[in-house]
CSV table of N, CA and C in Angstrom, one decimal:
chain,number,residue,atom,x,y,z
F,21,MET,N,4.8,28.8,-60.1
F,21,MET,CA,4.5,27.5,-59.6
F,21,MET,C,3.7,27.6,-58.4
F,22,GLN,N,3.0,26.6,-58.0
F,22,GLN,CA,2.1,26.6,-56.9
F,22,GLN,C,2.8,26.2,-55.6
F,23,ALA,N,2.2,26.4,-54.5
F,23,ALA,CA,2.8,26.3,-53.2
F,23,ALA,C,3.4,24.9,-52.9
F,24,LYS,N,2.8,23.8,-53.3
F,24,LYS,CA,3.3,22.5,-53.1
F,24,LYS,C,4.7,22.3,-53.7
F,25,GLU,N,4.8,22.7,-55.0
F,25,GLU,CA,6.0,22.6,-55.7
F,25,GLU,C,7.1,23.5,-55.1
F,26,ALA,N,6.7,24.7,-54.8
F,26,ALA,CA,7.6,25.7,-54.2
F,26,ALA,C,8.2,25.2,-52.9
F,27,ALA,N,7.3,24.7,-52.0
F,27,ALA,CA,7.7,24.1,-50.8
F,27,ALA,C,8.7,22.9,-50.9
F,28,ASP,N,8.3,22.1,-51.9
F,28,ASP,CA,9.2,20.9,-52.1
F,28,ASP,C,10.6,21.3,-52.6
F,29,ARG,N,10.6,22.3,-53.5
F,29,ARG,CA,11.9,22.8,-54.0
F,29,ARG,C,12.8,23.4,-52.9
F,30,LEU,N,12.1,24.1,-51.9
F,30,LEU,CA,12.8,24.7,-50.8
F,30,LEU,C,13.1,23.8,-49.6
F,31,GLY,N,12.4,22.6,-49.6
F,31,GLY,CA,12.6,21.7,-48.5
F,31,GLY,C,11.9,22.1,-47.2
F,32,ILE,N,10.8,22.9,-47.4
F,32,ILE,CA,10.0,23.3,-46.3
F,32,ILE,C,8.6,23.0,-46.5
F,33,THR,N,7.7,23.3,-45.6
F,33,THR,CA,6.3,23.0,-45.8
F,33,THR,C,5.6,24.1,-46.4
F,34,GLN,N,4.4,23.8,-46.9
F,34,GLN,CA,3.5,24.9,-47.4
F,34,GLN,C,3.1,25.8,-46.3
F,35,ARG,N,3.0,25.3,-45.1
F,35,ARG,CA,2.6,26.1,-44.0
F,35,ARG,C,3.7,27.1,-43.7
F,36,MET,N,4.9,26.7,-43.8
F,36,MET,CA,6.0,27.7,-43.6
F,36,MET,C,6.0,28.8,-44.6
F,37,LEU,N,5.7,28.5,-45.9
F,37,LEU,CA,5.5,29.5,-46.9
F,37,LEU,C,4.4,30.5,-46.5
F,38,ARG,N,3.3,30.0,-46.1
F,38,ARG,CA,2.2,30.9,-45.7
F,38,ARG,C,2.6,31.7,-44.5
F,39,HIS,N,3.4,31.1,-43.6
F,39,HIS,CA,3.9,31.9,-42.4
F,39,HIS,C,4.7,33.0,-42.8
F,40,TYR,N,5.6,32.8,-43.7
F,40,TYR,CA,6.5,33.9,-44.3
F,40,TYR,C,5.6,35.0,-44.8
F,41,GLU,N,4.6,34.6,-45.5
F,41,GLU,CA,3.7,35.6,-46.1
F,41,GLU,C,2.9,36.4,-45.0
F,42,LYS,N,2.4,35.6,-44.1
F,42,LYS,CA,1.7,36.2,-43.0
F,42,LYS,C,2.5,37.2,-42.2
F,43,GLU,N,3.8,36.9,-42.0
F,43,GLU,CA,4.7,37.8,-41.3
F,43,GLU,C,5.2,39.0,-42.1
F,44,GLY,N,4.8,39.1,-43.3
F,44,GLY,CA,5.2,40.2,-44.1
F,44,GLY,C,6.5,40.1,-44.8
F,45,LEU,N,7.0,38.9,-44.8
F,45,LEU,CA,8.4,38.6,-45.4
F,45,LEU,C,8.3,38.3,-46.8
F,46,LEU,N,7.2,37.8,-47.3
F,46,LEU,CA,7.0,37.3,-48.7
F,46,LEU,C,5.7,37.8,-49.2
F,47,ASP,N,5.7,38.4,-50.4
F,47,ASP,CA,4.5,38.9,-51.0
F,47,ASP,C,4.3,38.1,-52.3
F,48,VAL,N,3.4,37.2,-52.3
F,48,VAL,CA,3.3,36.3,-53.4
F,48,VAL,C,2.0,36.6,-54.2
F,49,SER,N,2.2,36.6,-55.6
F,49,SER,CA,1.0,36.9,-56.4
F,49,SER,C,0.0,35.7,-56.4
F,50,ARG,N,-1.2,36.0,-56.8
F,50,ARG,CA,-2.2,35.0,-56.8
F,50,ARG,C,-2.8,34.8,-58.3
F,51,THR,N,-3.2,33.6,-58.6
F,51,THR,CA,-3.9,33.4,-59.8
F,51,THR,C,-5.3,33.9,-59.7
F,52,LEU,N,-6.0,33.9,-60.8
F,52,LEU,CA,-7.4,34.3,-60.8
F,52,LEU,C,-8.3,33.5,-59.8
F,53,ASN,N,-8.0,32.2,-59.7
F,53,ASN,CA,-8.8,31.4,-58.7
F,53,ASN,C,-8.3,31.5,-57.3
F,54,GLY,N,-7.3,32.4,-57.0
F,54,GLY,CA,-6.8,32.6,-55.6
F,54,GLY,C,-5.6,31.8,-55.2
F,55,TYR,N,-5.1,30.9,-56.0
F,55,TYR,CA,-4.0,30.1,-55.6
F,55,TYR,C,-2.7,31.0,-55.6
F,56,ARG,N,-1.9,30.7,-54.7
F,56,ARG,CA,-0.6,31.4,-54.7
F,56,ARG,C,0.3,30.9,-55.8
F,57,CYS,N,1.0,31.9,-56.4
F,57,CYS,CA,1.8,31.6,-57.6
F,57,CYS,C,3.2,32.1,-57.3
F,58,TYR,N,4.2,31.2,-57.1
F,58,TYR,CA,5.6,31.6,-56.7
F,58,TYR,C,6.4,31.7,-58.0
F,59,SER,N,7.1,32.9,-58.1
F,59,SER,CA,8.1,33.1,-59.1
F,59,SER,C,9.5,32.6,-58.7
F,60,GLU,N,10.4,32.6,-59.6
F,60,GLU,CA,11.8,32.2,-59.2
F,60,GLU,C,12.4,33.2,-58.2
F,61,SER,N,12.0,34.4,-58.3
F,61,SER,CA,12.4,35.5,-57.4
F,61,SER,C,11.8,35.2,-56.0
F,62,ASP,N,10.6,34.8,-55.9
F,62,ASP,CA,9.9,34.4,-54.7
F,62,ASP,C,10.6,33.3,-54.0
F,63,LEU,N,11.0,32.3,-54.8
F,63,LEU,CA,11.8,31.1,-54.3
F,63,LEU,C,13.1,31.5,-53.7
F,64,ARG,N,13.8,32.4,-54.4
F,64,ARG,CA,15.1,32.9,-53.8
F,64,ARG,C,14.9,33.6,-52.5
F,65,ARG,N,13.9,34.5,-52.5
F,65,ARG,CA,13.6,35.2,-51.3
F,65,ARG,C,13.2,34.3,-50.1
F,66,ALA,N,12.3,33.3,-50.4
F,66,ALA,CA,11.9,32.4,-49.4
F,66,ALA,C,13.1,31.5,-48.9
F,67,GLY,N,14.0,31.2,-49.8
F,67,GLY,CA,15.2,30.4,-49.5
F,67,GLY,C,16.1,31.3,-48.5
F,68,ARG,N,16.2,32.5,-48.8
F,68,ARG,CA,17.0,33.4,-47.9
F,68,ARG,C,16.3,33.5,-46.5
F,69,ILE,N,15.0,33.6,-46.5
F,69,ILE,CA,14.2,33.6,-45.2
F,69,ILE,C,14.5,32.3,-44.4
F,70,ARG,N,14.3,31.2,-45.1
F,70,ARG,CA,14.6,29.9,-44.5
F,70,ARG,C,16.0,29.8,-43.9
F,71,ASP,N,16.9,30.3,-44.7
F,71,ASP,CA,18.3,30.2,-44.2
F,71,ASP,C,18.6,31.1,-43.0
F,72,PHE,N,18.0,32.3,-43.0
F,72,PHE,CA,18.1,33.2,-41.8
F,72,PHE,C,17.4,32.6,-40.6
F,73,ILE,N,16.3,32.0,-40.7
F,73,ILE,CA,15.6,31.3,-39.6
F,73,ILE,C,16.5,30.1,-39.1
F,74,ALA,N,17.1,29.4,-40.0
F,74,ALA,CA,17.9,28.3,-39.6
F,74,ALA,C,19.1,28.7,-38.8
F,75,THR,N,19.6,29.9,-39.0
F,75,THR,CA,20.7,30.4,-38.3
F,75,THR,C,20.3,31.2,-37.0
F,76,GLY,N,19.0,31.1,-36.7
F,76,GLY,CA,18.6,31.7,-35.4
F,76,GLY,C,17.9,33.0,-35.4
F,77,PHE,N,17.7,33.6,-36.6
F,77,PHE,CA,17.0,34.9,-36.7
F,77,PHE,C,15.5,34.7,-36.5
F,78,SER,N,14.8,35.6,-35.8
F,78,SER,CA,13.4,35.6,-35.7
F,78,SER,C,12.8,36.2,-36.9
F,79,THR,N,11.5,36.0,-37.1
F,79,THR,CA,10.8,36.7,-38.3
F,79,THR,C,10.9,38.2,-38.1
F,80,ARG,N,10.8,38.7,-36.9
F,80,ARG,CA,10.9,40.1,-36.6
F,80,ARG,C,12.3,40.7,-37.0
F,81,GLU,N,13.4,39.9,-36.7
F,81,GLU,CA,14.7,40.3,-37.0
F,81,GLU,C,14.9,40.3,-38.6
F,82,ILE,N,14.3,39.3,-39.2
F,82,ILE,CA,14.4,39.2,-40.6
F,82,ILE,C,13.7,40.3,-41.3
F,83,ARG,N,12.5,40.7,-40.8
F,83,ARG,CA,11.7,41.8,-41.3
F,83,ARG,C,12.6,43.1,-41.3
F,84,ALA,N,13.3,43.3,-40.3
F,84,ALA,CA,14.2,44.5,-40.2
F,84,ALA,C,15.3,44.4,-41.2
F,85,MET,N,15.6,43.3,-41.7
F,85,MET,CA,16.7,43.1,-42.7
F,85,MET,C,16.1,42.8,-44.1
F,86,SER,N,15.0,43.4,-44.4
F,86,SER,CA,14.3,43.0,-45.6
F,86,SER,C,15.2,43.3,-46.9
F,87,ALA,N,16.1,44.2,-46.8
F,87,ALA,CA,16.9,44.5,-48.0
F,87,ALA,C,17.8,43.3,-48.3
F,88,CYS,N,18.1,42.5,-47.3
F,88,CYS,CA,18.9,41.3,-47.5
F,88,CYS,C,18.2,40.1,-48.1
F,89,LEU,N,16.9,40.3,-48.4
F,89,LEU,CA,16.1,39.3,-48.9
F,89,LEU,C,15.8,39.4,-50.4
F,90,SER,N,16.0,40.6,-50.9
F,90,SER,CA,15.6,40.9,-52.3
F,90,SER,C,16.7,40.5,-53.3
F,91,ASP,N,16.4,40.5,-54.6
F,91,ASP,CA,17.4,40.3,-55.6
F,91,ASP,C,18.0,41.6,-56.1
F,92,ASP,N,17.5,42.7,-55.5
F,92,ASP,CA,18.0,44.0,-55.9
F,92,ASP,C,19.5,44.2,-55.5
F,93,GLY,N,20.3,44.9,-56.4
F,93,GLY,CA,21.7,45.1,-56.1
F,93,GLY,C,22.5,43.9,-56.4
F,94,SER,N,23.8,44.1,-56.5
F,94,SER,CA,24.7,43.0,-56.9
F,94,SER,C,25.6,42.6,-55.7
F,95,GLY,N,25.6,43.4,-54.7
F,95,GLY,CA,26.5,43.1,-53.6
F,95,GLY,C,25.8,42.8,-52.3
F,96,PRO,N,26.5,42.8,-51.2
F,96,PRO,CA,25.9,42.5,-49.9
F,96,PRO,C,24.8,43.6,-49.5
F,97,CYS,N,23.8,43.2,-48.8
F,97,CYS,CA,22.8,44.1,-48.4
F,97,CYS,C,23.2,45.1,-47.3
F,98,GLU,N,22.6,46.2,-47.3
F,98,GLU,CA,22.8,47.3,-46.3
F,98,GLU,C,22.6,46.7,-44.9
F,99,GLY,N,23.7,46.8,-44.1
F,99,GLY,CA,23.6,46.4,-42.7
F,99,GLY,C,23.6,44.9,-42.5
F,100,GLY,N,23.7,44.1,-43.5
F,100,GLY,CA,23.7,42.6,-43.4
F,100,GLY,C,24.8,42.1,-42.5
F,101,VAL,N,26.0,42.6,-42.8
F,101,VAL,CA,27.2,42.1,-42.1
F,101,VAL,C,27.1,42.5,-40.6
F,102,LYS,N,26.6,43.7,-40.3
F,102,LYS,CA,26.4,44.1,-38.9
F,102,LYS,C,25.4,43.2,-38.2
F,103,LYS,N,24.2,43.0,-38.8
F,103,LYS,CA,23.2,42.1,-38.2
F,103,LYS,C,23.7,40.7,-38.0
F,104,LEU,N,24.4,40.1,-39.0
F,104,LEU,CA,25.0,38.8,-38.8
F,104,LEU,C,26.1,38.8,-37.7
F,105,THR,N,26.9,39.8,-37.6
F,105,THR,CA,27.9,39.9,-36.5
F,105,THR,C,27.2,40.0,-35.2
F,106,GLU,N,26.1,40.8,-35.1
F,106,GLU,CA,25.4,40.9,-33.8
F,106,GLU,C,24.8,39.5,-33.4
F,107,LYS,N,24.3,38.8,-34.4
F,107,LYS,CA,23.7,37.5,-34.1
F,107,LYS,C,24.7,36.5,-33.7
F,108,LEU,N,25.9,36.6,-34.3
F,108,LEU,CA,27.0,35.7,-33.9
F,108,LEU,C,27.4,36.0,-32.5
F,109,GLU,N,27.5,37.3,-32.1
F,109,GLU,CA,27.9,37.6,-30.8
F,109,GLU,C,26.9,37.1,-29.8
F,110,HIS,N,25.6,37.2,-30.1
F,110,HIS,CA,24.5,36.8,-29.3
F,110,HIS,C,24.6,35.2,-29.1
F,111,ILE,N,24.9,34.5,-30.1
F,111,ILE,CA,25.0,33.1,-30.1
F,111,ILE,C,26.2,32.7,-29.2
F,112,GLU,N,27.3,33.4,-29.3
F,112,GLU,CA,28.5,33.2,-28.5
F,112,GLU,C,28.2,33.4,-27.0
F,113,ARG,N,27.4,34.4,-26.7
F,113,ARG,CA,27.1,34.7,-25.3
F,113,ARG,C,26.2,33.5,-24.8
F,114,LEU,N,25.2,33.1,-25.6
F,114,LEU,CA,24.4,32.0,-25.2
F,114,LEU,C,25.2,30.7,-25.0
F,115,LYS,N,26.2,30.5,-25.9
F,115,LYS,CA,27.0,29.3,-25.8
F,115,LYS,C,27.9,29.3,-24.5
F,116,ALA,N,28.4,30.5,-24.2
F,116,ALA,CA,29.2,30.6,-22.9
F,116,ALA,C,28.3,30.3,-21.7
F,117,GLU,N,27.1,30.8,-21.7
F,117,GLU,CA,26.2,30.6,-20.6
F,117,GLU,C,25.9,29.1,-20.5
F,118,LEU,N,25.6,28.4,-21.6
F,118,LEU,CA,25.3,27.0,-21.6
F,118,LEU,C,26.6,26.2,-21.2
F,119,ASP,N,27.7,26.6,-21.6
F,119,ASP,CA,29.0,25.9,-21.1
F,119,ASP,C,29.1,26.0,-19.6
F,120,GLU,N,28.8,27.2,-19.0
F,120,GLU,CA,28.9,27.3,-17.6
F,120,GLU,C,27.9,26.4,-16.9
F,121,LYS,N,26.7,26.4,-17.4
F,121,LYS,CA,25.6,25.5,-16.8
F,121,LYS,C,26.0,24.0,-17.0
F,122,ARG,N,26.6,23.7,-18.1
F,122,ARG,CA,27.0,22.3,-18.3
F,122,ARG,C,28.1,21.9,-17.3
F,123,ASP,N,29.1,22.8,-17.1
F,123,ASP,CA,30.1,22.6,-16.2
F,123,ASP,C,29.6,22.4,-14.8
F,124,ALA,N,28.6,23.2,-14.4
F,124,ALA,CA,28.0,23.1,-13.1
F,124,ALA,C,27.3,21.8,-12.9
F,125,VAL,N,26.6,21.3,-13.9
F,125,VAL,CA,25.9,20.0,-13.8
F,125,VAL,C,26.9,18.9,-13.7
F,126,ILE,N,28.0,19.0,-14.5
F,126,ILE,CA,29.0,17.9,-14.4
F,126,ILE,C,29.6,17.9,-13.0
F,127,ASN,N,30.0,19.1,-12.5
F,127,ASN,CA,30.5,19.1,-11.1
F,127,ASN,C,29.6,18.6,-10.1
F,128,ARG,N,28.3,18.9,-10.2
F,128,ARG,CA,27.3,18.4,-9.2
F,128,ARG,C,27.1,16.9,-9.4
F,129,LEU,N,27.1,16.4,-10.6
F,129,LEU,CA,27.0,15.0,-10.8
F,129,LEU,C,28.2,14.3,-10.3
F,130,ASP,N,29.4,14.8,-10.4
F,130,ASP,CA,30.6,14.2,-9.9
F,130,ASP,C,30.5,14.1,-8.4
F,131,LEU,N,30.0,15.2,-7.7
F,131,LEU,CA,29.9,15.2,-6.3
F,131,LEU,C,28.9,14.1,-5.8
F,132,LEU,N,27.8,14.1,-6.5
F,132,LEU,CA,26.8,13.1,-6.2
F,132,LEU,C,27.3,11.6,-6.3
F,133,ARG,N,28.0,11.4,-7.4
F,133,ARG,CA,28.6,10.0,-7.6
F,133,ARG,C,29.6,9.7,-6.6
F,134,LYS,N,30.5,10.7,-6.2
F,134,LYS,CA,31.4,10.4,-5.1
F,134,LYS,C,30.8,10.1,-3.8
F,135,GLY,N,29.7,10.9,-3.5
F,135,GLY,CA,28.9,10.6,-2.3
F,135,GLY,C,28.3,9.3,-2.3
F,136,LEU,N,27.8,8.8,-3.4
F,136,LEU,CA,27.2,7.4,-3.4
F,136,LEU,C,28.3,6.4,-3.2
F,137,ILE,N,29.5,6.6,-3.8
F,137,ILE,CA,30.6,5.6,-3.6
F,137,ILE,C,31.0,5.6,-2.1
F,138,LEU,N,31.1,6.7,-1.5
F,138,LEU,CA,31.5,6.8,-0.1
F,138,LEU,C,30.5,6.1,0.8
F,139,GLU,N,29.2,6.3,0.5
F,139,GLU,CA,28.1,5.7,1.3
F,139,GLU,C,28.2,4.1,1.2
F,140,LYS,N,28.6,3.6,0.1
F,140,LYS,CA,28.7,2.1,-0.1
F,140,LYS,C,29.8,1.5,0.6
F,141,ASN,N,30.9,2.3,0.9
F,141,ASN,CA,32.1,1.8,1.5
F,141,ASN,C,31.9,1.9,3.0
């Protein structure tokens, strides 16, 4: 199938499909006239790439996990659990940092509001 239909089926843009290819994540065959031709296997691989990106993985990180993108093997990919666990730990650290910043903003806002009330009285 051509790029437009593949992108529509995946819920992404044709530009994203080209980006996956440019980043070395997807190797798509071409027709004689140069059009990209996506197989069902290509669609499954692109879907996995899309899903990894949606969960916060960079294309560099995904490239390092290329075994997790293929249809080869019947079980989990080598190192996939480890990489996902590391990503989850990273997200948890970021979340904790954001929670601290949020609390600091709330406290500062509270102090400013109390100061405004005191000035009016």
